[in-house]
Amino acid sequence: MTFVDFLNLLIAALLLAGIYAVMSVGMTVIYGVMKIVNLAHAGFMMMGAYFAYELYQRLHLDPILAALLAFPFFFLVGVAVHWLLVRWLPHSDRPTLQSLLLMFGLWLVLQNIGYLIWGNTDRSILSPRTLALVHLGPIIISSLRLVVFVAAAGCMAVLEIALSRTWFGRSVRALIQNRYAGRIVGVDDEKTARLTFGMGIAFAGVAGALLATLYSFDPDFGRPFLLRAFVIIVLGGLESVSGVALGALILALVETFSILFVPASYQPAISFALLVVVLVVLPGGIAGLWAKRRRLA
Amino acid sequence: MPEPVPAPILELQDLEVSYGAVQVLWGISLSVSKGQVVCIIGPNGAGKTTTLNAIIGVLKPTRGRIILEGQDIAGLPPHQRVQRHIALVPEGRHLWPGMSVEDNLMMGAFPPAFRPRVAHNLEGVYGMFPRLKERRHQLAGTLSGGEQQMCALGRGLMAEPHLLLLDEPSLGLAPILVDEIFQFVAEIVKHGVTILLVAQNIDYALQVSDYGYVMETGHIVLQGASDMLLNNQHVQQAYLGGSIEEPGAYPASQPAQG
Ligand SMILES: Nc1ncnc2c1ncn2[C@@H]1O[C@H](COP(=O)(O)OP(=O)(O)OP(=O)(O)O)[C@@H](O)[C@H]1O
Ligand SMILES: [Mg+2]
């Protein structure tokens, strides 16, 4: 492998990491605040893909712009779903079977709505940008992937700023780290949970719309990405944006560089293998490693 | 039963609280007068923390009234109670270890109505605890035990409390730090904050407080002016190093004050 090949792979991995981070961070905030493993995340990613598809087909809206519009749209969807369904779940400081079943059921419902409306044919969004390339000397970058990365990185940056600088963000971090402490200083945990759920679903919608520009999709879209999101979350821990970004980068690097060693047909197994390895070797994820080192120091 | 002279800021009437099927408080009545320090003492598991959690609202009483400044707040969620300037410094401190000291303090002024005075109150807290100011950008999880307790006190003060609920502020601290923390408590008292104090360090608690309640297995078994409780035979024997007796051996609900 030449150095240029290596650089090309590295850049490809970095660009992939951006979208991986956006698709995982929504699950992370929802889990952090509500201790719900949102299996329906995959369903909302699928809906995000069709959201961009419909806007592109009907209104010729740029899919990247559609992805940004997906944020407010899916935020409202998330708030509504929370109000209708999620808030009735028993409160708990750990994941409950009820919440798993509810979210799994919701995923199935979303999938079936997808089949009902769009059937099971593969769709894709082909825009003028799809095949355009950027040449930087010997390095070749897909301009679409570059744009998707910029959009994804922008979303992550906005989230990080919102979490660290705003009162809402502080209340989210407070509930994640110590729910009881949040309640005794006057955080309305019901309201924060509702807004957080909206935010998590909004990120699912944005991720789905962005992914739809890169891959073809059907109503089962999201399933392989859900598994990847699990790997990223297990790697990066459930408490921070930077942890998610790190987990996303690691998975993207492993997936991208594995093409050198693993036949393409085994690709889907990579993330699963990584999940098993991490669970066995590093059950606390990277964050756990950090914490251990801090305790030893 | 004697009414304390100044108007009560807080009154509990016949409060009952259960965890699931297990009832823990069996009709607690107590009263805290404005400007006073009132303490609750009693053995482990008596229900002291439960009482404070019911006052702040994270536990819902099954019966009874919680009257704060003349209004029954028993039906309100915690965030609506905190708006009325009650603050809890909880047992075990409950800071956010991954947030900076300053963010921890700021969260003490979370209700929107408190936010305009955050900067001003931060200065006040830093004036009282200069060590927190030095460490304000550090993560709270990296503070020492004494500093964490200061941070928890500071967070409580950020709410400009009319009533401060202090749960075991000296728990787990080295004796020299215990002194320091109680000096801070004394200073807070000087600022005119009304305090309901739960403390294992009964000697201290009764010295710093005006009035005290003794709680055992979810009942108030004894109450009175703190100096009288200090000399009370039951308190002496059960809590202040006298020979320890079965708590139940003493007649329940007997006020020490005539
Ligand atoms: N979350 C809970 N679930 C069930 N029971 C609880 C819970 N918290 C406390 N209890 C029980 O309620 C009783 C009162 O506990 P509480 O913590 O109020 O006592 P305390 O007086 O504060 O004791 P300590 O001096 O040890 O802090 C105890 O019997 C305890 O076991
Ligand atoms: Mg206690």
XYZ file of C-alpha atoms and ligand atoms in Angstrom:
587
model
C 0.000 0.000 0.000
C 1.396 3.346 -0.976
C 1.311 6.349 1.278
C -1.290 7.940 -0.995
C -3.532 4.885 -0.673
C -3.137 5.123 3.048
C -4.073 8.801 3.056
C -7.087 8.128 0.876
C -8.315 5.459 3.263
C -7.666 7.661 6.260
C -9.689 10.489 4.775
C -12.465 8.120 3.778
C -12.571 6.842 7.360
C -12.696 10.337 8.805
C -15.541 11.350 6.503
C -17.441 8.191 7.421
C -16.915 8.867 11.127
C -18.885 12.117 10.895
C -22.096 10.482 9.782
C -21.558 7.571 12.184
C -21.312 10.017 15.050
C -24.547 11.776 14.122
C -26.442 8.494 13.854
C -25.240 7.336 17.291
C -25.465 10.483 19.345
C -29.259 10.533 19.316
C -29.384 7.130 20.974
C -26.780 8.270 23.444
C -28.638 11.300 24.761
C -31.898 9.386 25.015
C -30.227 6.561 26.890
C -28.323 8.956 29.099
C -31.337 10.924 30.262
C -34.047 8.248 30.202
C -32.168 4.922 30.320
C -34.128 3.797 27.280
C -32.367 1.818 24.554
C -34.123 3.309 21.575
C -34.417 0.413 19.144
C -36.843 2.525 17.115
C -33.874 4.749 16.267
C -33.406 2.629 13.126
C -37.016 3.264 12.136
C -36.620 7.008 12.490
C -33.395 6.889 10.453
C -35.361 5.125 7.725
C -38.050 7.791 7.920
C -35.354 10.452 7.681
C -34.123 8.844 4.473
C -37.597 8.940 2.925
C -38.080 12.479 4.217
C -35.092 13.620 2.156
C -36.199 11.429 -0.752
C -39.710 12.914 -0.892
C -38.482 16.484 -0.593
C -35.993 15.816 -3.363
C -38.465 14.076 -5.660
C -41.383 16.440 -5.149
C -39.771 19.789 -4.474
C -36.276 19.214 -5.889
C -34.890 20.267 -2.576
C -31.171 19.695 -2.106
C -30.902 16.549 0.075
C -28.384 18.212 2.379
C -30.835 21.028 2.962
C -33.522 18.383 3.494
C -31.298 16.808 6.131
C -31.143 20.102 7.989
C -34.917 20.484 7.713
C -35.228 16.978 9.113
C -34.002 18.307 12.451
C -37.045 20.449 13.369
C -39.437 18.010 11.711
C -38.200 14.948 13.581
C -37.789 16.944 16.752
C -41.538 17.529 16.726
C -42.147 13.883 15.834
C -39.996 12.830 18.782
C -41.771 15.157 21.194
C -45.115 13.784 20.008
C -43.991 10.163 20.351
C -42.753 10.892 23.833
C -46.001 12.536 24.784
C -48.136 9.757 23.297
C -46.139 6.681 24.283
C -42.840 7.014 26.052
C -43.908 9.062 29.057
C -46.176 6.245 30.218
C -43.238 3.899 30.710
C -42.306 3.161 34.313
C -39.505 5.439 35.509
C -36.306 3.595 36.158
C -32.617 4.171 36.612
C -31.816 1.238 34.388
C -33.228 -0.036 31.097
C -36.506 -1.856 31.560
C -38.001 -4.682 29.541
C -41.079 -2.529 28.961
C -39.058 0.197 27.301
C -37.197 -2.285 25.094
C -40.443 -3.875 23.973
C -42.116 -0.542 23.338
C -39.258 0.761 21.231
C -38.937 -2.519 19.350
C -42.652 -2.467 18.627
C -42.430 1.124 17.493
C -39.645 0.173 15.098
C -41.816 -2.566 13.576
C -44.715 -0.146 13.208
C -42.510 2.436 11.496
C -41.118 -0.231 9.191
C -44.570 -1.360 8.207
C -45.692 2.182 7.593
C -42.658 2.426 5.332
C -43.643 -0.698 3.390
C -47.204 0.575 3.126
C -46.210 3.908 1.634
C -43.081 3.126 -0.353
C -43.163 -0.647 -0.923
C -40.029 -2.716 -0.717
C -38.172 -1.461 -3.767
C -34.771 0.098 -3.236
C -34.693 3.859 -3.586
C -31.787 6.204 -3.849
C -31.188 9.889 -4.212
C -29.081 10.761 -7.228
C -28.179 14.396 -7.244
C -25.596 16.150 -9.437
C -23.316 15.969 -6.435
C -23.481 12.204 -6.154
C -20.608 11.435 -8.474
C -18.593 14.633 -8.253
C -15.023 14.321 -7.031
C -12.605 16.730 -5.457
C -8.947 16.307 -6.419
C -6.326 17.463 -3.967
C -3.163 16.527 -5.763
C -3.059 12.718 -5.704
C -5.858 12.544 -3.146
C -9.375 12.051 -4.415
C -12.386 12.805 -2.276
C -16.053 12.324 -3.078
C -17.471 15.815 -2.828
C -20.769 14.416 -1.581
C -19.047 12.647 1.297
C -17.212 15.842 2.079
C -20.445 17.806 2.225
C -22.108 15.131 4.344
C -19.163 15.221 6.689
C -19.338 18.982 7.033
C -23.049 18.808 7.771
C -22.499 16.017 10.296
C -19.594 17.748 11.997
C -21.677 20.917 12.147
C -24.506 19.027 13.877
C -22.090 17.557 16.408
C -20.508 20.941 17.086
C -23.893 22.574 17.630
C -24.875 19.764 19.988
C -21.657 20.043 21.961
C -22.087 23.795 22.343
C -25.737 23.379 23.300
C -24.849 20.793 25.935
C -21.994 22.759 27.454
C -23.198 26.349 27.243
C -26.981 26.425 27.622
C -29.217 25.852 30.612
C -31.031 23.117 28.733
C -27.705 21.457 27.960
C -26.571 21.669 31.561
C -29.849 20.145 32.705
C -29.402 17.278 30.222
C -25.888 16.593 31.467
C -27.101 16.868 35.042
C -29.837 14.279 34.539
C -27.389 11.974 32.734
C -24.831 12.137 35.530
C -27.134 12.216 38.533
C -30.853 12.328 38.007
C -31.676 12.823 41.682
C -29.337 15.813 41.916
C -30.982 17.304 38.849
C -34.410 16.988 40.400
C -33.475 18.559 43.723
C -32.095 21.680 42.058
C -35.320 22.123 40.152
C -34.822 20.449 36.798
C -38.228 19.436 35.475
C -37.183 15.927 34.496
C -40.391 15.205 32.574
C -39.921 18.227 30.378
C -36.225 17.625 29.893
C -36.935 14.002 28.961
C -39.495 15.122 26.391
C -37.127 17.619 24.790
C -34.260 15.143 24.900
C -36.356 12.500 23.222
C -37.248 15.028 20.536
C -33.587 15.873 20.099
C -32.555 12.216 19.875
C -35.169 11.484 17.222
C -34.166 14.659 15.376
C -30.621 13.343 15.164
C -31.949 10.012 13.871
C -33.867 11.849 11.144
C -30.869 13.960 10.159
C -28.610 10.904 10.084
C -31.101 9.001 7.941
C -31.415 11.872 5.482
C -27.647 12.236 5.220
C -27.163 8.476 4.797
C -29.802 8.455 2.083
C -27.546 10.608 -0.065
C -24.801 7.978 0.187
C -26.627 4.643 0.118
C -29.766 3.197 -1.401
C -32.524 2.398 1.074
C -35.760 0.516 1.666
C -38.046 0.385 4.724
C -35.578 -1.922 6.442
C -32.935 0.781 6.126
C -31.351 1.501 9.456
C -30.939 -2.045 10.721
C -27.207 -2.337 9.882
C -26.690 1.181 11.142
C -28.380 0.370 14.426
C -25.805 -2.329 15.051
C -23.040 0.134 14.216
C -24.542 2.648 16.604
C -24.426 0.000 19.343
C -20.740 -0.611 18.660
C -20.006 3.109 18.753
C -21.907 3.598 21.969
C -20.235 0.640 23.627
C -16.863 1.979 22.524
C -17.439 5.598 23.415
C -19.589 5.275 26.475
C -23.017 6.689 26.995
C -22.263 9.994 28.523
C -20.512 12.380 26.211
C -20.489 13.785 22.718
C -16.733 13.418 22.493
C -17.020 9.757 23.517
C -19.468 9.167 20.686
C -17.198 10.971 18.225
C -14.257 8.839 19.321
C -16.274 5.621 19.053
C -17.451 6.634 15.596
C -13.902 7.342 14.497
C -12.653 3.979 15.741
C -15.419 2.035 13.997
C -14.930 3.996 10.778
C -11.195 3.357 10.855
C -11.630 -0.347 11.509
C -14.254 -0.712 8.784
C -12.316 1.306 6.235
C -8.953 -0.313 6.767
C -10.423 -3.796 7.040
C -10.933 -3.826 3.277
C -7.207 -4.441 3.065
C -7.515 -7.690 5.000
C -11.103 -8.888 4.829
C -13.071 -9.794 1.691
C -15.866 -7.336 0.949
C -18.547 -9.972 1.487
C -17.522 -10.231 5.146
C -17.767 -6.478 5.680
C -21.102 -6.539 7.523
C -19.563 -8.831 10.121
C -16.874 -6.330 11.004
C -18.943 -4.147 13.282
C -20.442 -7.171 14.957
C -17.020 -8.699 15.549
C -15.835 -5.397 16.978
C -18.842 -5.286 19.292
C -18.015 -8.739 20.663
C -14.336 -7.919 21.058
C -15.088 -4.681 22.880
C -17.645 -6.270 25.189
C -15.194 -9.015 26.134
C -11.999 -6.975 26.372
C -13.219 -3.523 27.329
C -16.663 -3.777 28.895
C -16.547 -0.158 30.066
C -15.598 1.112 26.613
C -12.867 3.694 26.095
C -14.429 5.837 28.788
C -14.110 2.930 31.206
C -10.432 2.688 30.371
C -10.025 6.374 31.124
C -11.872 6.131 34.403
C -9.725 3.156 35.421
C -6.556 5.030 34.657
C -7.798 8.016 36.644
C -8.573 5.827 39.620
C -5.128 4.267 39.480
C -3.394 7.620 39.159
C -47.751 21.426 72.304
C -45.836 24.722 72.485
C -45.846 26.950 69.407
C -42.413 28.385 68.652
C -42.673 32.154 68.815
C -41.731 33.434 65.296
C -43.902 32.498 62.320
C -43.093 29.036 60.976
C -41.511 28.967 57.548
C -42.102 25.230 57.299
C -44.604 22.976 58.954
C -45.018 19.255 58.495
C -48.354 17.920 59.616
C -48.815 14.214 60.127
C -46.536 13.290 57.229
C -46.500 9.669 56.097
C -44.158 8.319 53.430
C -43.719 4.805 52.050
C -41.250 3.138 49.735
C -43.550 0.868 47.783
C -45.338 -1.216 50.414
C -42.918 -0.328 53.203
C -44.031 2.617 55.281
C -41.104 4.579 56.664
C -42.593 7.784 58.122
C -45.535 7.380 60.491
C -47.055 10.789 60.939
C -44.227 13.263 61.297
C -45.205 16.707 62.563
C -42.639 19.398 62.999
C -42.238 23.092 62.605
C -39.333 25.319 61.619
C -39.465 28.998 62.556
C -38.039 31.747 60.412
C -34.413 32.500 61.176
C -33.947 29.437 63.363
C -31.767 26.394 63.046
C -33.771 23.275 63.732
C -32.177 19.866 63.802
C -33.454 16.334 63.413
C -31.376 13.682 65.114
C -31.875 9.971 65.364
C -30.315 6.620 64.613
C -29.568 5.169 61.186
C -32.669 4.333 59.231
C -34.944 6.510 61.360
C -36.292 8.359 58.341
C -34.417 11.668 58.496
C -33.281 11.640 54.868
C -36.705 10.446 53.818
C -38.228 13.464 55.571
C -35.977 15.913 53.731
C -36.613 14.182 50.388
C -40.337 14.481 51.010
C -39.951 18.190 51.754
C -38.023 18.864 48.530
C -40.556 16.716 46.686
C -38.651 13.775 45.231
C -40.769 11.516 47.430
C -44.544 11.817 47.437
C -46.137 11.575 50.870
C -49.083 9.202 51.183
C -50.619 11.436 53.828
C -50.094 14.727 55.546
C -49.331 18.313 54.710
C -46.135 20.193 53.936
C -46.735 23.879 54.540
C -44.076 26.249 53.267
C -44.552 29.929 54.066
C -48.262 29.363 54.567
C -48.953 27.263 51.474
C -49.392 23.530 51.206
C -46.794 22.331 48.717
C -47.315 18.581 49.203
C -48.863 18.225 45.760
C -46.186 20.113 43.857
C -43.341 18.522 41.881
C -39.811 19.335 43.085
C -39.096 21.965 40.441
C -42.067 24.013 41.596
C -40.965 23.738 45.219
C -37.396 24.790 44.473
C -38.764 27.941 42.835
C -39.985 28.921 46.306
C -36.408 29.092 47.516
C -35.983 25.848 49.363
C -32.720 24.061 48.718
C -31.502 20.626 49.749
C -27.857 19.824 50.348
C -28.313 16.077 50.164
C -26.710 13.277 52.089
C -23.760 12.056 50.036
C -23.493 15.438 48.274
C -24.739 14.237 44.869
C -22.603 16.515 42.747
C -22.198 15.955 39.006
C -18.693 14.529 38.891
C -18.193 15.142 35.166
C -19.231 18.793 35.292
C -17.021 21.676 36.329
C -17.272 23.111 39.824
C -18.733 26.278 38.346
C -21.372 24.384 36.355
C -22.265 22.469 39.517
C -22.747 25.731 41.381
C -24.672 27.359 38.540
C -27.093 24.442 38.453
C -28.107 25.457 41.984
C -29.799 28.449 40.352
C -31.508 26.413 37.666
C -35.086 27.760 37.937
C -35.424 30.505 35.294
C -36.412 33.090 37.871
C -33.066 32.595 39.655
C -30.872 32.935 36.586
C -30.526 36.731 36.363
C -28.694 36.685 39.695
C -26.379 33.779 38.924
C -23.239 35.893 38.448
C -23.897 37.853 41.617
C -24.583 34.754 43.689
C -21.553 32.958 42.272
C -19.429 35.803 43.581
C -21.076 35.411 46.960
C -20.371 31.686 47.058
C -16.786 32.199 45.907
C -16.367 34.826 48.598
C -17.411 32.276 51.192
C -15.450 29.389 49.670
C -12.320 30.827 47.999
C -11.088 27.290 47.393
C -13.994 26.656 45.050
C -13.078 29.748 43.093
C -9.534 28.451 42.625
C -10.938 25.189 41.333
C -13.914 26.484 39.438
C -12.852 24.997 36.076
C -11.936 21.635 37.587
C -14.348 18.705 37.336
C -16.259 18.270 40.577
C -15.287 14.601 40.651
C -11.664 15.589 41.193
C -12.361 17.580 44.391
C -11.455 16.278 47.833
C -14.255 15.237 50.183
C -14.251 18.537 52.069
C -14.232 20.560 48.873
C -17.091 18.489 47.504
C -19.115 19.278 50.606
C -18.339 22.971 50.137
C -19.453 22.674 46.526
C -22.689 21.040 47.625
C -23.270 23.797 50.215
C -22.462 26.421 47.595
C -24.878 24.870 45.140
C -27.597 25.025 47.787
C -26.851 28.684 48.487
C -27.127 29.554 44.782
C -30.912 29.189 45.151
C -30.945 32.089 47.657
C -32.707 29.721 50.025
C -35.252 30.943 52.529
C -35.036 27.426 53.917
C -31.907 25.303 53.581
C -32.203 21.567 54.177
C -28.843 20.144 55.237
C -28.473 16.378 55.370
C -25.406 15.108 57.232
C -23.057 17.823 55.977
C -20.114 16.333 57.850
C -20.631 12.698 56.895
C -17.437 10.897 55.985
C -15.164 13.880 56.582
C -11.987 13.983 58.686
C -12.556 15.638 62.107
C -10.677 18.787 61.131
C -12.923 19.207 58.093
C -16.003 18.579 60.204
C -15.046 21.683 62.219
C -14.585 23.655 59.033
C -17.929 22.619 57.564
C -19.774 23.505 60.748
C -18.086 26.896 60.780
C -19.527 27.421 57.315
C -22.927 26.342 58.582
C -22.618 28.888 61.379
C -21.738 31.539 58.810
C -24.754 30.650 56.699
C -26.899 30.981 59.808
C -25.479 34.469 60.369
C -26.741 35.439 56.923
C -30.231 34.802 58.239
C -30.926 31.576 56.346
C -33.347 29.262 58.104
C -31.900 25.777 58.361
C -33.338 22.331 58.915
C -30.309 20.254 59.781
C -29.929 16.482 59.923
C -26.678 15.510 61.556
C -25.082 12.422 62.977
C -22.750 14.609 64.955
C -25.381 15.181 67.592
C -23.215 17.209 69.919
C -22.576 19.697 67.147
C -26.110 19.605 65.849
C -27.575 20.458 69.235
C -25.017 23.191 69.826
C -25.624 24.937 66.506
C -29.407 24.590 66.570
C -32.192 26.329 68.467
C -34.661 23.500 68.514
C -34.408 19.795 67.924
C -36.478 16.752 67.092
C -35.480 13.197 67.870
C -36.711 10.729 65.261
C -36.792 6.978 65.732
C -38.218 4.439 63.292
C -40.331 7.013 61.527
C -41.756 8.720 64.611
C -40.814 11.918 66.401
C -40.178 10.582 69.895
C -38.866 13.697 71.528
C -38.582 17.397 70.819
C -37.480 20.530 72.565
C -35.090 23.420 72.745
C -31.668 22.143 71.803
C -30.009 22.952 75.116
C -32.713 21.021 76.906
C -32.264 18.045 74.583
C -28.533 18.131 75.263
C -29.308 17.500 78.894
C -32.142 15.077 78.284
C -31.564 11.669 79.808
C -32.749 9.712 76.766
C -30.609 11.734 74.367
C -27.644 11.453 76.717
C -27.976 7.715 76.979
C -28.897 6.858 73.402
C -26.760 9.309 71.464
C -24.154 11.032 73.542
C -22.043 8.185 74.749
C -24.149 7.177 77.711
C -25.012 3.473 77.928
C -27.067 2.638 74.878
C -30.567 1.495 75.547
C -33.276 0.042 73.402
C -34.779 3.083 71.722
C -38.284 1.723 72.219
C -37.830 1.717 75.990
C -38.558 5.405 76.176
C -42.132 6.712 76.113
C -42.912 7.934 72.592
C -44.025 11.439 71.602
C -43.174 13.040 74.899
C -42.219 16.648 74.418
C -39.259 17.704 76.482
C -40.566 21.206 76.747
C -43.476 21.878 79.066
N -34.976 4.007 48.264
C -35.408 3.274 49.291
N -36.173 2.185 49.078
C -36.640 1.449 50.110
N -36.381 1.728 51.386
C -35.638 2.795 51.669
C -35.103 3.620 50.651
N -34.401 4.610 51.219
C -34.473 4.417 52.536
N -35.204 3.319 52.822
C -35.527 2.831 54.152
O -36.245 3.825 54.824
C -35.835 3.905 56.179
C -35.426 5.325 56.481
O -34.275 5.642 55.714
P -33.611 7.073 55.752
O -32.526 7.060 54.741
O -34.653 8.104 55.652
O -32.984 7.092 57.201
P -32.005 8.124 57.875
O -32.631 8.514 59.153
O -31.644 9.189 56.935
O -30.738 7.215 58.179
P -29.169 7.537 58.119
O -28.798 8.140 59.427
O -28.553 6.196 57.914
O -28.952 8.441 56.957
C -34.728 2.889 56.349
O -35.294 1.752 56.940
C -34.274 2.599 54.965
O -33.851 1.256 54.867
Mg -29.942 9.775 56.046
